[in-house]
Each structure stands twice: as structure tokens, then as C-alpha cells.
Coordinates of C-alpha atoms and ligand atoms in Angstrom, one line a residue:
X64 CA 58.3 -180.7 -27.8
X65 CA 55.4 -183.1 -28.5
X66 CA 56.2 -186.6 -28.9
X67 CA 56.0 -187.8 -32.7
X68 CA 53.4 -190.2 -34.0
X69 CA 54.4 -193.1 -36.0
X70 CA 54.9 -191.9 -39.5
X71 CA 52.0 -192.8 -42.0
X72 CA 52.6 -196.1 -44.1
X73 CA 51.4 -195.0 -47.5
X74 CA 51.0 -191.5 -49.3
X75 CA 49.3 -191.1 -52.7
X76 CA 50.3 -188.1 -55.0
X77 CA 48.1 -187.6 -58.2
X78 CA 50.1 -185.9 -60.8
X79 CA 53.8 -186.1 -61.8
X80 CA 54.3 -182.3 -62.9
X81 CA 56.3 -180.1 -60.9
X82 CA 53.9 -179.9 -58.2
X83 CA 53.5 -183.6 -57.7
X84 CA 57.1 -184.5 -58.0
X85 CA 58.4 -181.7 -55.7
X86 CA 55.7 -182.9 -53.2
X87 CA 57.2 -186.2 -53.3
X88 CA 60.7 -184.7 -52.5
X89 CA 59.6 -182.6 -49.6
X90 CA 57.2 -185.4 -48.0
X91 CA 60.2 -187.8 -48.2
X92 CA 62.2 -185.0 -46.3
X93 CA 59.5 -184.6 -43.7
X94 CA 58.2 -188.1 -43.1
X95 CA 61.5 -190.1 -43.5
X96 CA 62.4 -193.2 -45.4
X97 CA 59.8 -195.7 -44.2
X98 CA 56.8 -194.1 -46.0
X99 CA 55.9 -195.6 -49.3
X100 CA 55.0 -192.8 -51.6
X101 CA 53.1 -193.8 -54.9
X102 CA 52.9 -191.0 -57.7
X103 CA 50.1 -191.4 -60.3
X104 CA 50.6 -190.1 -63.7
X105 CA 48.4 -190.7 -66.7
X106 CA 50.6 -188.9 -69.2
X107 CA 54.2 -187.9 -69.1
X108 CA 56.1 -187.1 -66.2
X109 CA 56.6 -183.2 -66.3
X110 CA 53.0 -182.4 -67.2
X111 CA 52.9 -178.8 -68.3
X112 CA 56.8 -178.9 -68.6
X113 CA 57.5 -180.8 -71.9
X114 CA 59.5 -180.4 -75.1
X115 CA 58.7 -180.4 -78.8
X116 CA 61.4 -181.6 -81.1
X117 CA 62.4 -179.9 -84.3
X118 CA 64.8 -181.4 -86.5
X119 CA 66.3 -183.6 -83.7
X120 CA 66.6 -180.7 -81.4
X121 CA 64.2 -180.3 -78.3
X122 CA 62.7 -176.9 -77.4
X123 CA 60.5 -176.0 -74.4
X124 CA 56.9 -176.2 -75.3
X125 CA 55.2 -175.4 -71.8
X126 CA 56.7 -173.9 -68.9
X127 CA 60.1 -172.6 -70.1
X128 CA 61.6 -169.5 -68.2
X129 CA 62.6 -169.5 -64.6
X130 CA 63.4 -166.2 -62.5
X131 CA 66.7 -165.9 -60.9
X132 CA 64.8 -165.4 -57.6
X133 CA 62.7 -168.6 -57.9
X134 CA 64.6 -170.3 -55.0
X135 CA 63.0 -173.9 -54.9
X136 CA 63.7 -174.3 -58.7
X137 CA 67.3 -173.2 -58.0
X138 CA 67.6 -175.4 -55.1
X139 CA 66.2 -178.3 -57.1
X140 CA 68.8 -177.9 -60.0
X141 CA 71.6 -177.7 -57.5
X142 CA 70.6 -180.6 -55.3
X143 CA 69.8 -182.9 -58.3
X144 CA 73.0 -182.1 -60.2
X145 CA 71.5 -180.4 -63.2
X146 CA 72.9 -177.4 -65.3
X147 CA 71.3 -174.3 -66.4
X148 CA 71.2 -172.4 -69.6
X149 CA 70.2 -168.9 -70.4
X150 CA 66.7 -168.0 -71.3
X151 CA 66.5 -164.5 -72.3
X152 CA 68.4 -162.2 -74.7
X153 CA 68.0 -160.7 -78.2
X154 CA 66.1 -157.6 -79.0
X155 CA 62.4 -157.0 -78.6
X156 CA 59.9 -154.9 -80.2
X157 CA 56.1 -154.2 -79.7
X158 CA 53.6 -154.3 -82.5
X159 CA 50.1 -152.5 -82.2
X160 CA 48.6 -153.7 -85.5
X161 CA 50.2 -150.8 -87.5
X162 CA 53.5 -150.3 -86.2
X163 CA 56.3 -151.2 -84.0
X164 CA 55.5 -148.7 -80.9
X165 CA 58.7 -149.8 -79.1
X166 CA 61.9 -151.2 -80.4
X167 CA 64.7 -152.2 -78.3
X168 CA 68.3 -151.2 -79.3
X169 CA 71.5 -153.1 -78.5
X170 CA 72.6 -150.1 -76.6
X171 CA 71.3 -150.0 -72.9
X172 CA 71.5 -145.9 -72.7
X173 CA 69.5 -145.8 -76.0
X174 CA 66.7 -148.0 -74.5
X175 CA 66.6 -145.9 -71.4
X176 CA 66.4 -142.6 -73.5
X177 CA 63.4 -144.2 -75.7
X178 CA 61.7 -145.4 -72.8
X179 CA 61.9 -142.1 -70.9
X180 CA 61.2 -140.2 -74.1
X181 CA 57.7 -142.2 -74.7
X182 CA 56.7 -142.9 -71.1
X183 CA 58.5 -140.5 -68.8
X184 CA 59.7 -142.4 -65.6
X185 CA 56.9 -144.9 -65.7
X186 CA 59.2 -147.9 -66.6
X187 CA 61.5 -147.3 -63.4
X188 CA 58.2 -146.9 -61.3
X189 CA 56.8 -150.1 -62.5
X190 CA 60.2 -151.9 -61.7
X191 CA 59.8 -150.5 -58.3
X192 CA 56.3 -151.8 -57.9
X193 CA 57.2 -155.3 -59.1
X194 CA 60.3 -155.4 -56.8
X195 CA 58.2 -154.5 -53.8
X196 CA 55.8 -157.3 -54.6
X197 CA 58.5 -159.8 -55.0
X198 CA 60.5 -158.9 -52.0
X199 CA 57.3 -159.4 -49.8
X200 CA 56.5 -162.7 -51.6
X201 CA 60.1 -163.9 -51.0
X202 CA 59.2 -164.0 -47.4
X203 CA 57.7 -167.3 -48.1
X204 CA 61.2 -168.9 -48.4
X205 CA 62.2 -168.0 -44.8
X206 CA 58.6 -169.2 -43.3
X207 CA 59.1 -172.5 -45.1
X208 CA 62.8 -172.9 -44.1
X209 CA 61.4 -172.6 -40.4
X210 CA 58.8 -175.3 -41.3
X211 CA 55.8 -173.1 -41.0
X212 CA 52.6 -174.1 -43.2
X213 CA 49.5 -172.4 -44.2
X214 CA 46.0 -174.1 -44.6
X215 CA 44.9 -171.7 -47.4
X216 CA 46.6 -169.7 -50.3
X217 CA 44.9 -166.6 -48.9
X218 CA 46.4 -167.2 -45.4
X219 CA 49.9 -167.6 -47.1
X220 CA 49.6 -164.7 -49.1
X221 CA 48.2 -162.6 -46.1
X222 CA 51.4 -163.9 -43.9
X223 CA 53.8 -162.5 -46.6
X224 CA 52.4 -159.2 -47.1
X225 CA 49.1 -158.4 -45.0
X226 CA 45.9 -157.0 -46.1
X227 CA 47.3 -155.1 -49.0
X228 CA 49.1 -157.9 -50.4
X229 CA 46.2 -160.1 -50.2
X230 CA 44.1 -157.5 -51.9
X231 CA 46.2 -158.0 -55.1
X232 CA 43.9 -161.0 -55.8
X233 CA 40.8 -159.1 -55.6
X234 CA 41.8 -156.1 -58.0
X235 CA 42.8 -156.4 -61.7
X236 CA 46.3 -155.2 -62.7
X237 CA 44.8 -152.5 -64.9
X238 CA 42.7 -150.8 -62.1
X239 CA 45.8 -151.3 -59.6
X240 CA 48.4 -149.5 -62.0
X241 CA 45.8 -147.0 -63.2
X242 CA 45.3 -146.0 -59.4
X243 CA 49.1 -146.0 -59.0
X244 CA 49.3 -143.3 -61.8
X245 CA 50.4 -145.3 -64.8
X246 CA 49.0 -144.0 -68.3
X247 CA 46.8 -145.8 -70.5
X248 CA 49.5 -145.5 -73.1
X249 CA 52.1 -147.3 -70.9
X250 CA 49.6 -149.9 -70.0
X251 CA 48.7 -150.8 -73.5
X252 CA 51.9 -150.7 -75.0
X253 CA 54.2 -152.0 -72.4
X254 CA 52.1 -153.9 -69.7
X255 CA 49.5 -155.6 -72.0
X256 CA 51.9 -157.2 -74.3
X257 CA 53.8 -158.8 -71.4
X258 CA 50.5 -160.2 -69.9
X259 CA 49.6 -161.6 -73.5
X260 CA 53.0 -163.5 -74.0
X261 CA 53.1 -164.8 -70.4
X262 CA 49.4 -165.6 -69.6
X263 CA 47.7 -165.2 -73.0
X264 CA 45.4 -162.6 -71.3
X265 CA 44.8 -159.0 -71.1
X266 CA 45.5 -156.6 -67.8
X267 CA 42.2 -157.7 -66.5
X268 CA 44.0 -160.5 -64.6
X269 CA 44.7 -160.1 -61.0
X270 CA 47.4 -157.9 -59.8
X271 CA 49.4 -160.6 -58.2
X272 CA 49.6 -162.8 -61.1
X273 CA 50.3 -159.4 -63.2
X274 CA 53.3 -158.7 -61.0
X275 CA 54.6 -162.3 -61.4
X276 CA 54.1 -162.1 -65.2
X277 CA 56.3 -158.7 -64.9
X278 CA 59.0 -160.4 -63.1
X279 CA 59.3 -162.7 -66.2
X280 CA 60.4 -159.5 -68.0
X281 CA 63.5 -159.0 -65.6
X282 CA 67.1 -160.0 -66.8
X283 CA 68.8 -163.2 -65.9
X284 CA 65.9 -165.9 -66.6
X285 CA 67.2 -169.3 -66.9
X286 CA 66.2 -172.9 -67.9
X287 CA 67.3 -176.3 -67.2
X288 CA 69.9 -177.7 -69.7
X289 CA 68.2 -180.6 -71.4
X290 CA 64.8 -179.5 -70.6
X291 CA 62.9 -178.3 -67.6
X292 CA 61.0 -181.5 -67.2
X293 CA 64.2 -183.1 -66.1
X294 CA 63.6 -181.6 -62.7
X295 CA 60.5 -183.4 -62.3
X296 CA 62.2 -187.0 -63.4
X297 CA 65.2 -186.3 -61.1
X298 CA 62.8 -185.2 -58.1
X299 CA 61.0 -188.6 -58.7
X300 CA 64.3 -190.6 -58.5
X301 CA 65.5 -188.5 -55.6
X302 CA 62.5 -188.9 -53.4
X303 CA 62.5 -192.8 -53.9
X304 CA 58.8 -192.7 -54.8
X305 CA 56.8 -195.3 -56.9
X306 CA 55.6 -194.0 -60.2
X307 CA 52.3 -195.7 -61.2
X308 CA 51.4 -195.0 -64.8
X309 CA 47.8 -194.8 -64.7
X310 CA 44.8 -192.4 -64.6
X311 CA 43.1 -191.9 -61.2
X312 CA 39.3 -192.0 -61.6
X313 CA 38.0 -191.9 -58.1
X314 CA 39.0 -190.9 -54.5
X315 CA 36.9 -192.5 -52.1
X316 CA 36.6 -192.0 -48.4
X317 CA 36.7 -195.5 -46.9
X318 CA 35.0 -196.8 -43.9
X319 CA 37.1 -198.1 -41.2
X320 CA 35.7 -201.6 -41.4
X321 CA 36.9 -201.8 -44.9
X322 CA 40.6 -201.3 -44.2
X323 CA 41.0 -202.6 -40.7
X324 CA 43.0 -199.6 -40.1
X325 CA 41.6 -196.4 -38.9
X326 CA 44.4 -194.2 -40.6
X327 CA 44.0 -195.7 -44.3
X328 CA 41.3 -193.3 -45.0
X329 CA 41.2 -193.0 -48.8
X330 CA 41.0 -195.4 -51.7
X331 CA 42.5 -194.4 -54.8
X332 CA 40.8 -196.2 -57.9
X333 CA 42.9 -195.9 -61.1
X334 CA 43.0 -197.3 -64.6
X335 CA 46.0 -198.6 -66.1
X336 CA 45.8 -200.0 -69.7
X337 CA 42.4 -201.8 -69.8
X338 CA 42.4 -202.7 -66.2
X339 CA 41.1 -201.1 -63.0
X340 CA 42.9 -201.1 -59.7
X341 CA 42.8 -199.7 -56.4
X342 CA 44.8 -199.1 -53.2
X343 CA 44.3 -197.6 -49.7
X344 CA 46.3 -194.5 -48.3
X345 CA 46.8 -192.7 -45.2
X346 CA 47.4 -189.5 -46.8
X347 CA 46.6 -188.2 -50.4
X348 CA 47.9 -185.1 -52.2
X349 CA 46.1 -183.9 -55.6
X350 CA 48.9 -182.1 -57.6
X351 CA 46.6 -181.4 -61.0
X352 CA 44.0 -178.8 -61.6
X353 CA 40.6 -180.2 -60.2
X354 CA 38.4 -179.9 -63.2
X355 CA 36.8 -182.3 -65.7
X356 CA 38.5 -181.4 -68.8
X357 CA 42.1 -181.8 -66.9
X358 CA 41.9 -184.5 -64.4
X359 CA 38.5 -185.8 -64.2
X360 CA 38.6 -187.2 -60.8
X361 CA 35.4 -188.0 -58.8
X362 CA 35.4 -187.8 -54.9
X363 CA 33.0 -190.6 -53.4
X364 CA 31.4 -191.0 -50.1
X365 CA 32.8 -187.6 -48.6
X366 CA 30.1 -185.8 -46.3
X367 CA 30.0 -182.8 -46.8
X368 CA 30.7 -183.7 -50.4
X369 CA 33.9 -182.2 -51.9
X370 CA 32.8 -179.1 -54.0
X371 CA 33.4 -179.3 -57.8
X372 CA 35.7 -176.8 -59.2
X373 CA 34.5 -175.3 -62.5
X374 CA 37.0 -172.6 -63.1
X375 CA 38.1 -172.1 -66.6
X376 CA 41.7 -172.6 -68.0
X377 CA 43.0 -170.5 -70.7
X378 CA 43.5 -172.4 -74.1
X379 CA 47.0 -171.8 -75.7
X380 CA 48.8 -173.3 -78.5
X381 CA 52.5 -173.5 -78.8
X382 CA 53.9 -173.6 -82.2
X383 CA 57.4 -173.9 -83.2
X384 CA 58.4 -172.9 -86.8
X385 CA 61.9 -173.3 -88.5
X386 CA 61.8 -170.8 -91.1
X387 CA 62.2 -167.3 -92.3
X388 CA 59.9 -164.6 -90.6
X389 CA 58.2 -162.4 -92.6
X390 CA 59.3 -159.3 -91.0
X391 CA 57.0 -157.1 -93.2
X392 CA 54.1 -158.1 -91.2
X393 CA 55.4 -155.9 -88.3
X394 CA 57.8 -153.2 -90.2
X395 CA 58.3 -151.6 -93.4
X396 CA 62.0 -152.0 -92.8
X397 CA 63.9 -154.2 -95.3
X398 CA 64.5 -157.7 -93.9
X399 CA 68.1 -157.5 -93.5
X400 CA 67.3 -154.3 -91.2
X401 CA 64.8 -156.0 -89.1
X402 CA 67.0 -157.3 -86.1
X403 CA 64.3 -158.1 -83.5
X404 CA 64.3 -161.7 -81.9
X405 CA 61.0 -161.3 -80.3
X406 CA 57.9 -159.3 -81.1
X407 CA 55.1 -158.9 -78.5
X408 CA 51.9 -157.5 -79.6
X409 CA 49.2 -155.1 -77.9
X410 CA 45.5 -156.1 -77.4
X411 CA 44.6 -153.9 -80.2
X412 CA 46.8 -155.6 -82.8
X413 CA 44.2 -157.9 -84.1
X414 CA 46.7 -160.6 -85.1
X415 CA 46.1 -164.3 -84.7
X416 CA 49.1 -164.6 -82.5
X417 CA 50.1 -163.2 -79.0
X418 CA 54.0 -163.0 -79.7
X419 CA 56.6 -164.6 -81.7
X420 CA 60.3 -165.0 -80.8
X421 CA 63.5 -167.1 -81.7
X422 CA 64.2 -169.8 -79.1
X423 CA 67.2 -171.8 -78.4
X424 CA 67.1 -175.6 -78.0
X425 CA 67.3 -177.0 -74.5
X426 CA 70.9 -177.9 -74.9
X427 CA 72.2 -174.4 -76.3
X428 CA 74.1 -172.6 -73.7
X429 CA 74.3 -169.2 -75.4
X430 CA 72.1 -167.2 -77.6
X431 CA 70.3 -169.1 -80.3
X432 CA 72.4 -169.8 -83.6
X433 CA 70.9 -169.9 -87.1
X434 CA 71.1 -173.2 -89.0
X435 CA 73.4 -173.5 -92.0
X436 CA 70.6 -172.0 -94.2
X437 CA 70.4 -168.7 -92.0
X438 CA 66.9 -169.6 -90.5
X439 CA 66.0 -169.9 -86.9
X440 CA 63.4 -171.9 -84.7
X441 CA 60.6 -169.4 -83.7
X442 CA 58.2 -169.8 -81.1
X443 CA 54.7 -168.4 -81.1
X444 CA 51.7 -168.7 -78.7
X445 CA 48.2 -168.2 -80.1
X446 CA 44.7 -168.7 -78.8
X447 CA 43.9 -171.0 -81.7
X448 CA 45.6 -173.6 -83.7
X449 CA 47.3 -172.0 -86.6
X450 CA 46.1 -172.6 -90.1
X451 CA 48.6 -173.1 -93.1
X452 CA 47.7 -169.7 -94.4
X453 CA 48.4 -168.0 -91.3
X454 CA 51.8 -169.7 -91.0
X455 CA 52.4 -168.5 -94.4
X456 CA 51.5 -164.9 -93.6
X457 CA 53.9 -165.0 -90.7
X458 CA 56.8 -166.8 -92.6
X459 CA 58.3 -166.1 -95.9
X460 CA 59.2 -169.7 -96.0
X461 CA 59.4 -172.7 -93.4
X462 CA 60.8 -176.1 -93.4
X463 CA 58.9 -177.6 -90.3
X464 CA 56.2 -176.6 -87.9
X465 CA 55.0 -178.5 -84.9
X466 CA 52.4 -177.5 -82.4
X467 CA 51.1 -178.4 -78.9
X468 CA 47.7 -177.3 -77.5
X469 CA 47.6 -176.5 -73.7
X470 CA 44.9 -175.7 -71.1
X471 CA 47.7 -173.7 -69.9
X472 CA 46.7 -171.7 -66.8
X473 CA 43.7 -170.3 -65.1
X474 CA 41.7 -167.8 -67.0
X475 CA 42.1 -165.0 -64.3
X476 CA 39.1 -163.0 -63.3
X477 CA 39.4 -161.1 -60.1
X478 CA 38.2 -161.1 -57.3
X479 CA 39.9 -164.5 -57.3
X480 CA 39.0 -167.2 -54.7
X481 CA 41.6 -169.8 -54.6
X482 CA 40.3 -173.3 -54.0
X483 CA 41.1 -174.6 -50.4
X484 CA 44.2 -176.7 -49.9
X485 CA 42.5 -178.9 -47.2
X486 CA 39.8 -180.9 -49.2
X487 CA 39.2 -183.3 -46.4
X488 CA 41.1 -184.5 -43.2
X489 CA 44.2 -185.7 -44.8
X490 CA 43.3 -185.0 -48.4
X491 CA 45.2 -182.1 -49.9
X492 CA 45.0 -180.1 -53.1
X493 CA 48.0 -178.2 -54.5
X494 CA 46.8 -176.3 -57.6
X495 CA 44.5 -173.9 -56.0
X496 CA 47.7 -171.6 -55.9
X497 CA 47.6 -171.2 -59.6
X498 CA 44.6 -169.0 -59.1
X499 CA 46.9 -166.5 -57.3
X500 CA 49.5 -167.1 -60.2
X501 CA 50.7 -170.0 -62.2
X502 CA 54.3 -170.8 -62.7
X503 CA 56.6 -173.6 -61.9
X504 CA 57.9 -172.0 -58.7
X505 CA 54.3 -171.4 -57.3
X506 CA 53.7 -175.3 -57.7
X507 CA 56.9 -176.0 -55.8
X508 CA 55.9 -173.5 -53.0
X509 CA 52.6 -175.2 -52.9
X510 CA 54.3 -178.4 -52.7
X511 CA 56.5 -177.6 -50.0
X512 CA 53.5 -175.9 -48.2
X513 CA 51.4 -179.1 -48.6
X514 CA 54.3 -181.5 -47.2
X515 CA 54.7 -179.3 -44.2
X516 CA 50.9 -179.1 -43.7
X517 CA 50.5 -182.7 -44.0
X518 CA 53.3 -183.5 -41.4
X519 CA 52.1 -180.9 -38.8
X520 CA 48.7 -182.2 -39.1
X521 CA 49.7 -185.7 -38.9
X522 CA 51.7 -185.0 -35.7
X523 CA 49.3 -182.6 -34.1
X524 CA 51.7 -179.4 -34.5
X525 CA 49.0 -176.8 -34.6
X526 CA 51.6 -174.0 -33.8
X527 CA 53.2 -174.7 -36.9
X528 CA 50.0 -173.8 -39.0
X529 CA 48.6 -170.4 -39.9
X530 CA 50.9 -168.3 -37.8
X531 CA 50.3 -164.7 -38.6
X532 CA 53.1 -162.0 -37.6
X533 CA 55.8 -164.6 -38.7
X534 CA 57.6 -161.8 -40.4
X535 CA 58.3 -159.8 -37.2
X536 CA 58.8 -163.0 -35.1
X537 CA 61.4 -164.3 -37.5
X538 CA 63.2 -161.2 -38.0
X539 CA 65.0 -161.5 -34.9
X540 CA 66.0 -164.9 -35.4
X541 CA 69.1 -165.8 -37.2
Ligands
LIG1365 C1 52.6 -172.9 -72.8 C2 53.0 -172.6 -71.3 C3 54.1 -171.6 -70.9 C4 54.3 -171.5 -69.6 N1 55.4 -171.0 -69.2 C5 56.0 -170.9 -68.2 C6 57.2 -170.3 -67.7 O1 57.8 -169.8 -68.6 N2 57.5 -170.1 -66.5 C7 56.9 -170.8 -65.5 O2 57.4 -170.6 -64.4 N3 55.6 -171.4 -65.6 C8 55.1 -171.5 -66.9 N4 54.0 -172.1 -67.2 C9 53.2 -172.5 -66.0 C10 53.8 -173.8 -65.6 O3 54.2 -174.6 -66.6 C11 52.7 -174.4 -64.6 O4 52.4 -173.6 -63.5 C12 53.3 -175.5 -64.0 O5 54.1 -176.5 -64.7 C13 52.1 -176.6 -63.3 O6 52.7 -177.7 -62.7 P1 51.8 -178.7 -62.0 O7 52.6 -179.9 -61.4 O8 51.2 -178.1 -60.8 O9 50.7 -179.1 -63.0 P2 50.8 -180.2 -64.2 O10 52.2 -180.0 -64.9 O11 49.7 -179.9 -65.0 O12 50.8 -181.5 -63.6 C14 49.7 -182.2 -63.4 C15 49.9 -183.8 -63.9 O13 49.0 -184.5 -63.4 C16 48.4 -185.5 -64.5 N5 47.1 -185.8 -64.2 C17 45.9 -185.2 -64.3 N6 45.0 -185.8 -64.2 C18 45.4 -187.1 -63.7 C19 44.8 -188.4 -63.3 N7 43.3 -188.3 -63.1 N8 45.5 -189.5 -63.0 C20 46.8 -189.2 -63.1 N9 47.5 -188.2 -63.4 C21 46.9 -187.1 -63.7 C22 48.7 -184.7 -65.6 O14 49.1 -185.5 -66.7 C23 49.9 -183.7 -65.4 O15 51.1 -184.6 -65.7 C24 53.7 -172.3 -68.6 C25 52.5 -173.1 -68.8 C26 52.1 -173.3 -70.2 C27 51.2 -174.4 -70.6
LIG1366 C1 56.7 -167.0 -58.9 C2 57.7 -165.9 -59.3 C3 57.8 -164.9 -58.2 C4 58.0 -165.6 -60.5 C5 57.8 -166.6 -61.7 C6 58.2 -165.6 -62.8 C7 58.0 -166.4 -64.1 C8 59.2 -167.0 -64.7 C9 56.8 -166.5 -64.6 C10 56.6 -167.1 -66.0 C11 55.1 -166.9 -66.3 C12 54.7 -167.8 -67.4 C13 53.4 -168.4 -67.3 C14 55.2 -167.6 -68.8 C15 54.8 -168.1 -70.0 S1 55.8 -167.4 -71.5 C16 57.4 -167.7 -71.0 C17 58.1 -167.3 -72.1 N1 58.0 -165.9 -72.5 C18 58.1 -168.2 -73.4 O1 58.1 -167.4 -74.4 O2 58.0 -169.2 -73.2

């Protein structure tokens, strides 16, 4: 095998969300103990993984649920000695603005009968479609465990499932499912509400993120005990990186003369408190969405210039309310007969919220428990900040309400083009993957890929990059 070059001296990562911290973890694995890794964060470690506190208890306010087949997240929790809590449960209903068009019952068979009665076997067919997408997508784990990397998100998706799979980015979920024979009624009443709760958007999102969103309706979802953001702080510790609290303003391509070292290609200029500092790096990873509103990083002295990304992120407000839901908004049933713990809404519902549901604190192992006065903590997502009148419309009474506004995930608009991973020779960008789908696991996959890509490009292992036909090739290997 080819002889290895000396490892880089210094690597910078911008952003300490799950993407940045898992990059630090994988870069350490690949480049070894001697490389110095600086991780820049201008706010909190965790980024879009964050909690809000209600009466002394913390609740997930951003990324909250993890799929049982999200293997990177599962591995982190295991390797970092963290524990899990269950993140799904309770009965769900769908409100269309007039009535509950679907109400789950606690009896499994009853649900099946209701679904078949209203939609035929479309639910079952839908599960099969989602499972097929997930099965193919999971090939990425095998490729990554054999150290293969991809230079673009498109090449990665092509390697897992070929042209048809990559084509999911170019079509809306609506047209994809319509073509597959699903009815408008099923799409409006069952699929659109899932897209609203997960991505705050309609079925006009790309079909890949649509499938990811539908996997979030599977059973067995979980979260990290104590809060998902703990994964980030533990990854940071485990990677033995150096956290720098500061906001990166510029990344400048240096002239060799400046550093006296041909590999220290990049100068990172950052503000910490009122002071401006800078340092030189061999490799830089950007692990935050590159747009003015979210990171405001300027690239200097690159020829050709690094393109600006103007992609729009969806505004979502998380509101946590401890109080008594006004169930008459959704149903004429007496309030003691309501029984639902989550209400999703259709696009036609014309409500000011996308969904509302009871949530457990990050420490509750089992189903959420009411407090002594019988009330629960409810979480609702809305496109805008809720007014007091709106909260009073939704709740008969409430003790407490807290909110957090997010530029949450891309506003999907297929055909989708994912920003490049390689911005320059040794400058990598992770968050382009969000334009395929935004989820914790997607950032972790992008992080592993970027670490492998940086490693192979540093060592000139071109045979480990952008290999197609990997599925066939690895099928025969044990
Ligand atoms: C409300 C909501 C609900 C969600 N629910 C789920 C869910 O249930 N399951 C799921 O899997 N995913 C969910 N997601 C998506 C998931 O949270 C994100 O995909 C994931 O957390 C993105 O991680 P990241 O590290 O790529 O980006 P981020 O978490 O955004 O991290 C980027 C970091 O970079 C920092 N930064 C930015 N600019 C600079 C700068 N110039 N200098 C220094 N630091 C900078 C930011 O402060 C931030 O901490 C949800 C997201 C939201 C908002
Ligand atoms: C990447 C793969 C294959 C699966 C990830 C599935 C997953 C857990 C997606 C979550 C998507 C998302 C942005 C959910 C937001 S809302 C979550 C929850 N319903 C809540 O109420 O907080």
C-alpha cells in the first residue's frame, strides 16, 4: 500500500453541532493523536440540539427523535456511555380544520381496520416504499465502515441506490407517490401531516427527505437521556479537541510566504468577545449552514471565488406549554373523552400551528406523566411566534409557556442541488447534505464522510473516493 504522508498539524472545524463534533471524533480516529483539532462555536455546543426548561425540567426544543436504524447516533451513545429514553408513544389524531379525520385507538387491530377502511392497503404499501428507500440508504454504513468516501452528496446517494435513488432529489414527494398510485385523500390526510410536523412543509418537498420524514413515523424512536446535545459535548471530549468560543468571520486562503509552510493553507479569523484573533490551518471543515443569516462567514482570496449559497431555511417556532389543552378546538367530544396525546394537522386545517403533542422531559424513561394538577407539558411547532390569544385559544389554562425560534432546516424545493462538499483543496463543507434531508444522522453521515475524504485526499488515496459499484464489490466481502 502507498506510504502515508505525515499527518496534518492543525485542523479547524467551524460549528459544534452534531456535524462539527462528530467530525472531530472521526478526524481524530483517522489522523491520530498528534493532530491539533480546534472547534469553533459562537453559541452553544449542540447547535440545533438544544433544550428548553419548564419548571426545572428540560425538554428537547430542536432535534428530538432518533430512528432505531440511525447507526451513527446509536454507536455514539454506546461509545460515549450515554443512555437512551423512548421518544414515541401515545395516541395520535389528524385534524383537517373541521374534524379529526383519523384517530388512533389503543387497540392495534382496531387501527388496522380503521386504516384499511378509509385508505385500503395504502398504509401498508407506504411502509414498503419507505422501507425500500431506507434499506438502500443504509448501504452507506457498509461503505463507510470500509473507509470509502464521496466527493459530493449526489455521488454518495448514487452509490447507495443508483439513478432512481438519486432521482428522489429531483421530484416532489407528492408527484412520486401520486405516480406510485397513492390517492389524494391518503396524501392529504396521512402524508401531508407527517411532513408538517417534521419539516414544517408540504408534500412538495423532495421525495428523499419525504421518505426520511416518514421513517420518523416508525415505532421505536428514541432520544438521549439528559438531552440529545449531550452527544455533542461528549464527542468533543472524546475527540480531545480544543473548543474555541468565538464567531468565525473570515476564512482566507493564505499565500505560502505568509505561513512559511506550504500546507498551512487557510487562515481562520474569528471574534471572541470584543477581540479579533486568527490562526493558520492545514485543513478546514465548515459544519454550519453557509448562509448570511446562519453563519455569516466570508471567504477571502480564493480563485475562483467560493460561491455564495442563498438557499432559504424554514422558520419554525417551538413552543412548550404546561397547561390544559382545549380539546374542543379539534373535537366536539367531552374533554375527559379526548384521549389523544398528539394532534397533527392537514395543509387545509388553516390553523396557526403545525401540530401539538404531549412531551416527556429528557430524564423521563417512560411515557409522560401529568403533574399533580393533572396537566402535561405540550410541544407545538408553528411557522410564527404564537400570540397570547393563540395560546389561549389552544389551552383552557396554562401555567407556563416558553419558546425558541429556529431557522430549522432547508426549505425544500426540488429539483434539489446539494452544495459541494469540497469547497477548495482542503476546505470541506458538511451541511450541503441537509438539502437531501436534514436530520442528526444525516449530519453524522456527512461528518464521517468528510473525515474520510479529508484523510484520503491528504494521503492521495484516490481509489477510496467516489467508487461506484461498491454494493456489488462489498457484497462478496465478509
Ligand atoms: C425544531 C427542530 C426539530 C428537529 N427535529 C429533529 C428530529 O427530531 N430528529 C432529527 O434527526 N433531526 C431533527 N432536526 C434536525 C437536526 O436538528 C439538524 O439536522 C442537526 O442538528 C444539524 O446539525 P449540524 O451540526 O449540521 O448543524 P447545527 O446544529 O446548526 O450546528 C452548527 C453550529 O455552528 C455554529 N456556528 C454558526 N456559524 C458560526 C460561526 N461563524 N462561527 C462559529 N460557530 C458558528 C452554530 O452556532 C451551531 O452551533 C430538527 C431541527 C429543528 C430545528
Ligand atoms: C436519516 C434517517 C434515515 C432517518 C432519520 C429519521 C428522523 C428521526 C427524522 C426526523 C426528522 C425531523 C426533522 C423531525 C422533526 S420533529 C420531530 C418530532 N416529531 C418532534 O415533535 O419533535
